[in-house]
PDB file of C-alpha atoms and ligand atoms in Angstrom:
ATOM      1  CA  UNK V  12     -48.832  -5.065 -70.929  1.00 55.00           C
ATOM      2  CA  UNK V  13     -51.724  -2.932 -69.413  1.00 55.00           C
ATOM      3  CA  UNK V  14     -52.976  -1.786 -72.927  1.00 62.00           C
ATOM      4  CA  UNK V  15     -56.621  -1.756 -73.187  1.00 67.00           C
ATOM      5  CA  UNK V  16     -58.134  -4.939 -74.952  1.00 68.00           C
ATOM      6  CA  UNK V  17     -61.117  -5.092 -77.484  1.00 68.00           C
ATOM      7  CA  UNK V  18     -63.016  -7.831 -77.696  1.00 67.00           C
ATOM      8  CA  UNK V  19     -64.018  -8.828 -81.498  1.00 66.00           C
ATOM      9  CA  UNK V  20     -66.985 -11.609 -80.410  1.00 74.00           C
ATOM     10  CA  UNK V  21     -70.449 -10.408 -79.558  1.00 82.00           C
ATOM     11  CA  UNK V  22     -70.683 -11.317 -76.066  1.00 88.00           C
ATOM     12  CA  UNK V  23     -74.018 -12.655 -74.310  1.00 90.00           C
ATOM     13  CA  UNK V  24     -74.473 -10.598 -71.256  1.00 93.00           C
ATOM     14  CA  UNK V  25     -75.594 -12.125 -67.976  1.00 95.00           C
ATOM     15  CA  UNK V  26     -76.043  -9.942 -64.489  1.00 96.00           C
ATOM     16  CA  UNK V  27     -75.682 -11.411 -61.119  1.00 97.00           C
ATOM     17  CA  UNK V  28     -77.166  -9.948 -58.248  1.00 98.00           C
ATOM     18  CA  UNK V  29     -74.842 -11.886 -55.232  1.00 98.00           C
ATOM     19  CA  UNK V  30     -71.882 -14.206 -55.144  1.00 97.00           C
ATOM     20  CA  UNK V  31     -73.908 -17.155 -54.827  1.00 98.00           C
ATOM     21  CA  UNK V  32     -75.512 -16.083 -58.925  1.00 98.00           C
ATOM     22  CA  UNK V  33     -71.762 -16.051 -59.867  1.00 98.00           C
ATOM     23  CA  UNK V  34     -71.034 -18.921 -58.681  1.00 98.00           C
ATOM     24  CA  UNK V  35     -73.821 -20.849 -59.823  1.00 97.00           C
ATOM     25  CA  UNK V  36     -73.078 -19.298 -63.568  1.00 97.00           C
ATOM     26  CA  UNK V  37     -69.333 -20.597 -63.535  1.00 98.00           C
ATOM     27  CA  UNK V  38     -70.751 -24.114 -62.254  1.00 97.00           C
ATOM     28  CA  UNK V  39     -72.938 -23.368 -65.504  1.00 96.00           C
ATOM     29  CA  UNK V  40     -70.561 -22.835 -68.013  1.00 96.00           C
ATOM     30  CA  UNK V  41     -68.180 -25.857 -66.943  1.00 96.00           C
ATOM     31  CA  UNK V  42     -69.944 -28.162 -68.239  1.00 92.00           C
ATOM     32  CA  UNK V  43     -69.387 -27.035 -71.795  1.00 93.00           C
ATOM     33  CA  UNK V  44     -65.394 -26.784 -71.457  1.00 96.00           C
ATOM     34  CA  UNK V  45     -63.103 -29.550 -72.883  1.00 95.00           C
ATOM     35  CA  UNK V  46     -59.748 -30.397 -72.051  1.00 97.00           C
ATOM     36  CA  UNK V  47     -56.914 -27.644 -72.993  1.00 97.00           C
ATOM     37  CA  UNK V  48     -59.878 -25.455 -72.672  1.00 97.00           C
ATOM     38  CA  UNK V  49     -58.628 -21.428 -71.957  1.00 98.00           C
ATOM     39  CA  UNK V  50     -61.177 -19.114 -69.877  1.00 98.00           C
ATOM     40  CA  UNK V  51     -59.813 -15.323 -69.202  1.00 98.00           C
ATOM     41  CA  UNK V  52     -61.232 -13.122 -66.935  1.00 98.00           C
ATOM     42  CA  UNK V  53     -60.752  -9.443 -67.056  1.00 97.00           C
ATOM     43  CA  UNK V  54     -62.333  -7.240 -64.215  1.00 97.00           C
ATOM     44  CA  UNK V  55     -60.905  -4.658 -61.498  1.00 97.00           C
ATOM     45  CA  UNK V  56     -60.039  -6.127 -58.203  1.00 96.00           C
ATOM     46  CA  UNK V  57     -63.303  -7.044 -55.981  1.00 97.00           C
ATOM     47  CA  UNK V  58     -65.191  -7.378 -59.522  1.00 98.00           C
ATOM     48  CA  UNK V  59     -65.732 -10.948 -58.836  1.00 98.00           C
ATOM     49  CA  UNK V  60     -63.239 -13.237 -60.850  1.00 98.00           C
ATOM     50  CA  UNK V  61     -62.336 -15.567 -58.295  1.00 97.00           C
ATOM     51  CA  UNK V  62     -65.704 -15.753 -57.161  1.00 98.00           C
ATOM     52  CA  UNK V  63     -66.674 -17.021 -60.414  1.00 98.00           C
ATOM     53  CA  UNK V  64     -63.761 -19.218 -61.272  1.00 98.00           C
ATOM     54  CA  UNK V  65     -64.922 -20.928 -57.834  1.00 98.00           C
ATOM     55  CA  UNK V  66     -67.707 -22.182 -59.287  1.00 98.00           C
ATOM     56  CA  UNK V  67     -66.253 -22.921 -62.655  1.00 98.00           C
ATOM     57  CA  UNK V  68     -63.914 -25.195 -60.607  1.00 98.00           C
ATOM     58  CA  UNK V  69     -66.943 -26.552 -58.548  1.00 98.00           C
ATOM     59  CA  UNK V  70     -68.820 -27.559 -62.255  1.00 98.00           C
ATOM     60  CA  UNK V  71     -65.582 -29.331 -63.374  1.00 98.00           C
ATOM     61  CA  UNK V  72     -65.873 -31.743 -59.844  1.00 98.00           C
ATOM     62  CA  UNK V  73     -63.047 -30.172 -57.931  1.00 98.00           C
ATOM     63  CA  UNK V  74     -63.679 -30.275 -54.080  1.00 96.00           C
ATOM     64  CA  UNK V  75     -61.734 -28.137 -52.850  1.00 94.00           C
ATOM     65  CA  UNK V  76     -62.573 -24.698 -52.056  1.00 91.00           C
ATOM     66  CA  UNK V  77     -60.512 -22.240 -54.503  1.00 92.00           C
ATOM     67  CA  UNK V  78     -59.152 -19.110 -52.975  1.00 88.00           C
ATOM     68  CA  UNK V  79     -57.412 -16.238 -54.211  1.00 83.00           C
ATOM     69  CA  UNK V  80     -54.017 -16.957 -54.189  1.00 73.00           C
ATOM     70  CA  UNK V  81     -51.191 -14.651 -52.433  1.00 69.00           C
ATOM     71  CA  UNK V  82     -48.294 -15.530 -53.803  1.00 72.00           C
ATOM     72  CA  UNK V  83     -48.615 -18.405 -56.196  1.00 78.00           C
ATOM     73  CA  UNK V  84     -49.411 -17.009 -59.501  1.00 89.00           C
ATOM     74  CA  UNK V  85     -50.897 -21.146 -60.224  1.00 92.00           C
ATOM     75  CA  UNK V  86     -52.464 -23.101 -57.731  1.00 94.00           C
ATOM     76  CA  UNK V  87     -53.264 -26.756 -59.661  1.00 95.00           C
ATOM     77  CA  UNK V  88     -56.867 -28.712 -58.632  1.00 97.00           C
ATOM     78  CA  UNK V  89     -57.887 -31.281 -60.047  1.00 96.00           C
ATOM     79  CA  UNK V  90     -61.641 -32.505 -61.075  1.00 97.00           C
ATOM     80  CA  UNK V  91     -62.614 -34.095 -63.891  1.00 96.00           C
ATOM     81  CA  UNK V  92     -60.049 -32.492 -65.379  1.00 97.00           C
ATOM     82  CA  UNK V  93     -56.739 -30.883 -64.317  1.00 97.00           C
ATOM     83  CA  UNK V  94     -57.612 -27.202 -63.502  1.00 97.00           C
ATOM     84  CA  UNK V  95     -55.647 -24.337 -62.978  1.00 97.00           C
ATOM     85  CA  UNK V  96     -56.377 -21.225 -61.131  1.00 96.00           C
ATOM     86  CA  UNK V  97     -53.518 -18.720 -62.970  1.00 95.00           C
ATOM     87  CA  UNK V  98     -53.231 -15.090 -61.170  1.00 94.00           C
ATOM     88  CA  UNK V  99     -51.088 -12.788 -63.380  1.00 94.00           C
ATOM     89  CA  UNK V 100     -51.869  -9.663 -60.770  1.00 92.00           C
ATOM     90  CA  UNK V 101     -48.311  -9.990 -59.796  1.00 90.00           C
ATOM     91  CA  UNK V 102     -46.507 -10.744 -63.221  1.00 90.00           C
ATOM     92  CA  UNK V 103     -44.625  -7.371 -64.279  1.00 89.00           C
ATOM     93  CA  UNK V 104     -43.569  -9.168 -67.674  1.00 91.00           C
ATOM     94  CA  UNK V 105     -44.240 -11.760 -70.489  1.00 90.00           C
ATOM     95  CA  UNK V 106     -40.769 -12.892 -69.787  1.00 91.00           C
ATOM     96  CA  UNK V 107     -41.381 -13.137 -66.200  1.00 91.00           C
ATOM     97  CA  UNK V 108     -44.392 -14.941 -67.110  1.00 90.00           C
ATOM     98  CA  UNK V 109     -42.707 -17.269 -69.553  1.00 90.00           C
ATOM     99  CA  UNK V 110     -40.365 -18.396 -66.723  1.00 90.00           C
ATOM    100  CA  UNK V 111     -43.502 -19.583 -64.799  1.00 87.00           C
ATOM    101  CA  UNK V 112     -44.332 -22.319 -67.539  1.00 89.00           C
ATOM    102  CA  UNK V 113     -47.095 -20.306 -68.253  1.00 93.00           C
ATOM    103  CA  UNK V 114     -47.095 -21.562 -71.823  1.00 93.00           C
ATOM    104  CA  UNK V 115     -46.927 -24.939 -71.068  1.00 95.00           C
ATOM    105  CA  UNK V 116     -50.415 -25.031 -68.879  1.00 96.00           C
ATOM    106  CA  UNK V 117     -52.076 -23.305 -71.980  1.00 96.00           C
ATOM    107  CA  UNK V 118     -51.046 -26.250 -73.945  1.00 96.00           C
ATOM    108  CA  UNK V 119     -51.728 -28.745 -71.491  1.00 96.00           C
ATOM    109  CA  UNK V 120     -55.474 -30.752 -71.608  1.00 96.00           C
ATOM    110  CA  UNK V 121     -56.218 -28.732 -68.512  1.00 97.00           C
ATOM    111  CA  UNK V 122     -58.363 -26.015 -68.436  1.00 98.00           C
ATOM    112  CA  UNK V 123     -56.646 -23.074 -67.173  1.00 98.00           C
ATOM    113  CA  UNK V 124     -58.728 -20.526 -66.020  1.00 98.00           C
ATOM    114  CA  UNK V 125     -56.538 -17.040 -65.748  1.00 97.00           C
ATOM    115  CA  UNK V 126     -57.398 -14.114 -63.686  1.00 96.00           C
ATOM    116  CA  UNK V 127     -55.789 -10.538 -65.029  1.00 95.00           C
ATOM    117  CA  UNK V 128     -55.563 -11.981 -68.524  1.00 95.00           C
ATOM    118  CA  UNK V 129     -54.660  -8.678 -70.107  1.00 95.00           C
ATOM    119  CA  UNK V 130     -51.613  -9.174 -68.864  1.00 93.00           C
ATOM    120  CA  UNK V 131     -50.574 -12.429 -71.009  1.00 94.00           C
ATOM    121  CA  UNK V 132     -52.842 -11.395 -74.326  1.00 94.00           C
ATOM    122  CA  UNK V 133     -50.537 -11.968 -76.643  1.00 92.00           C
ATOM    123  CA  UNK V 134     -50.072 -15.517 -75.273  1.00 95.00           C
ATOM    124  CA  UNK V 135     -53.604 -16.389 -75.526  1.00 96.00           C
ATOM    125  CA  UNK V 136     -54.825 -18.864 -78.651  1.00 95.00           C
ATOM    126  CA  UNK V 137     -57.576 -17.368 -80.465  1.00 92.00           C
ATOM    127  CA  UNK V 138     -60.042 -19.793 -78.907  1.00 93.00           C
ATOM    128  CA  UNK V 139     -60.015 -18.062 -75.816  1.00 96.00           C
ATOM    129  CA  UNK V 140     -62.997 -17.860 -73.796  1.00 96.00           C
ATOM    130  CA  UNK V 141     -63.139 -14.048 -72.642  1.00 96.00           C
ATOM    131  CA  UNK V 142     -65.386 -13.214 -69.556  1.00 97.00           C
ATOM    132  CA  UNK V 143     -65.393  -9.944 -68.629  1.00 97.00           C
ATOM    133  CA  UNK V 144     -67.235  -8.697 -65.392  1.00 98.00           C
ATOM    134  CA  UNK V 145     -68.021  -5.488 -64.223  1.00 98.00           C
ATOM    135  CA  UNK V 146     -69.651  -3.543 -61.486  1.00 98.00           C
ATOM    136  CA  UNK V 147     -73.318  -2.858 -61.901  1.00 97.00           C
ATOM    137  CA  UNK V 148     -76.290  -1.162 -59.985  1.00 95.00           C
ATOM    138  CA  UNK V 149     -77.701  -4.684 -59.435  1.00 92.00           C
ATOM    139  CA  UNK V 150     -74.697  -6.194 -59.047  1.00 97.00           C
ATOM    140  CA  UNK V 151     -72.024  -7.367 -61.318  1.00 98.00           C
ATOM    141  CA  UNK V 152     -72.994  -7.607 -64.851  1.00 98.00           C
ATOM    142  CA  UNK V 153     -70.663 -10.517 -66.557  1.00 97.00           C
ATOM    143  CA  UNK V 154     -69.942 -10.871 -70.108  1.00 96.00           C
ATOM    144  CA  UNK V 155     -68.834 -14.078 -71.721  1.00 94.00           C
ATOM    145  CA  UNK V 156     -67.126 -13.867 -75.317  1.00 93.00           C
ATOM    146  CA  UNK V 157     -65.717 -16.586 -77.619  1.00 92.00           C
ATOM    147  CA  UNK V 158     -68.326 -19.454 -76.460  1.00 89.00           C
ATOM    148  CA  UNK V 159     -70.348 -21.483 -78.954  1.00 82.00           C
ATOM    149  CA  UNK V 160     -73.044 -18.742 -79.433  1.00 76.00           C
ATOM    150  CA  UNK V 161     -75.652 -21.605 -78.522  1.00 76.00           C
ATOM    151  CA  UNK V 162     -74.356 -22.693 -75.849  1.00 78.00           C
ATOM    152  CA  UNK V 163     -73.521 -19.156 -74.383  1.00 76.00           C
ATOM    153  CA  UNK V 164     -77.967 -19.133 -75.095  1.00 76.00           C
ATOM    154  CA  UNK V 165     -77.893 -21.989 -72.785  1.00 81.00           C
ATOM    155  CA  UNK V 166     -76.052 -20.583 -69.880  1.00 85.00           C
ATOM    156  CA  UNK V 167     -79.480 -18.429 -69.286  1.00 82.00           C
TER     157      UNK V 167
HETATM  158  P1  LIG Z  24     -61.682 -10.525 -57.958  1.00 69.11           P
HETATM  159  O1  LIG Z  24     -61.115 -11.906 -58.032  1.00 69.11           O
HETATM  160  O2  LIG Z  24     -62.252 -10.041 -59.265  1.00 69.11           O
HETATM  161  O3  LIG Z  24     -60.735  -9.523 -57.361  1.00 69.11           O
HETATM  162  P2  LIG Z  24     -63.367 -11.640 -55.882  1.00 69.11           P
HETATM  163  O4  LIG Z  24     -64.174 -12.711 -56.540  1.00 69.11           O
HETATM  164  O5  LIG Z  24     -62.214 -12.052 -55.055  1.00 69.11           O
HETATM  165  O6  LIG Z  24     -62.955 -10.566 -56.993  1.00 69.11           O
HETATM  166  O7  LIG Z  24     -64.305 -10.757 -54.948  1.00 69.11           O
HETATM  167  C1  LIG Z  24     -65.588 -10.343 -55.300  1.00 69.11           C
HETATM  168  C2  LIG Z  24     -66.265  -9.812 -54.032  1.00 69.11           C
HETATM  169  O8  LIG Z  24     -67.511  -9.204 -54.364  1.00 69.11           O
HETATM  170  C3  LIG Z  24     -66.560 -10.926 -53.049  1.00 69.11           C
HETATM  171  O9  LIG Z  24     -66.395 -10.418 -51.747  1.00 69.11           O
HETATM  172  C4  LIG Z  24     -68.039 -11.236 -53.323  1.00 69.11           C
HETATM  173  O10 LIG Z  24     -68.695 -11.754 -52.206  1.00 69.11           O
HETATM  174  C5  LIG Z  24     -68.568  -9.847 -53.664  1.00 69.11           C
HETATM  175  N1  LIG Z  24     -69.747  -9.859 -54.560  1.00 69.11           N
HETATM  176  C6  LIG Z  24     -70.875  -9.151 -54.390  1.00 69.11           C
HETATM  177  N2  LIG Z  24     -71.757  -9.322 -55.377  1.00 69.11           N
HETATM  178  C7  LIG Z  24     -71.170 -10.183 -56.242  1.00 69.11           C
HETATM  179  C8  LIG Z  24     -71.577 -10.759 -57.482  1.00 69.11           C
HETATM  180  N3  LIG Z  24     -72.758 -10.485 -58.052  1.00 69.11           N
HETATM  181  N4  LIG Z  24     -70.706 -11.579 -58.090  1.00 69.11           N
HETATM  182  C9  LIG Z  24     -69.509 -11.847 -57.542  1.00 69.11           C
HETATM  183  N5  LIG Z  24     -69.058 -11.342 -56.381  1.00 69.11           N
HETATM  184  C10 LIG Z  24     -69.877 -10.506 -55.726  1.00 69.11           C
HETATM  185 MG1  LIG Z  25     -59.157 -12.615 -57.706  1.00 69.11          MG
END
């Protein structure tokens, strides 16, 4: 819990100047995901996560708008595929986690796209998709690991 991460994959490196450019690069990158598909964010609060997991949702047909969630650490959608919108900001514990059945969405033929994904690392299967986003002068600048190289190329 709370240690820092590394990331071993190159990332490609996009920046975003508004919501609407973070948006538009999650509707992007969903049409490359597959079912049981795993996308982690990583980001301080405000840094844009949910912003861009709205669009990721969006690309993958859902209609409804996705929010951040208050209490519910998963809120279900479902587009083409199932999706599901997993907070961890509240989890204090892989065991606490376990008891949500988080391990059961990562094996589902979902895509489960998890907010504050430091927090279940050691759950996640080493085909991960790792986004990280930061603040930046211009913006946010948003980095996406564990893609197909080429198609990361193609997000551009
Ligand atoms: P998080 O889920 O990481 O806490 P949110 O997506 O809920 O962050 O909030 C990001 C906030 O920053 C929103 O109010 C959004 O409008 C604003 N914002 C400003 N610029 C950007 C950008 N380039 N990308 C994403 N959000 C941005
Ligand atoms: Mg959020």
């Amino acid at each position: 819990m709370n240690r820092s991460i590394t990331f071993p994959l190159k990332p490609v490196v996009f920046e975003t100047t508004d919501d609407r450019a973070t948006i538009a690069l999650g509707e992007r990158l969903a049409k490359f995901l597959k079912p049981g598909a795993i996308v982690a964010f990583y980001g301080d609060l405000g840094a844009g996560k949910t912003t861009m997991i709205k669009g990721v949702a969006r690309g993958l047909g859902v209609k409804e708008t996705v929010k951040s969630p208050s209490f519910v650490i998963i809120t279900e959608y479902l587009g083409r595929l199932p999706v599901y919108h997993i907070d961890l900001y509240r989890i204090r514990s892989i065991e606490e986690l376990l008891h949500t059945g988080f391990d059961s969405y990562l094996r589902s033929d979902g895509v489960c796209l998890i907010e504050w994904a430091e927090r279940a690392e050691e759950l996640l299967p080493v085909n991960t998709i790792r986004i990280k986003l930061t603040f930046a002068d211009s913006g946010r600048q948003i980095e996406i690991r564990g893609l197909d190289y080429r198609l990361t190329e193609e997000l551009k």
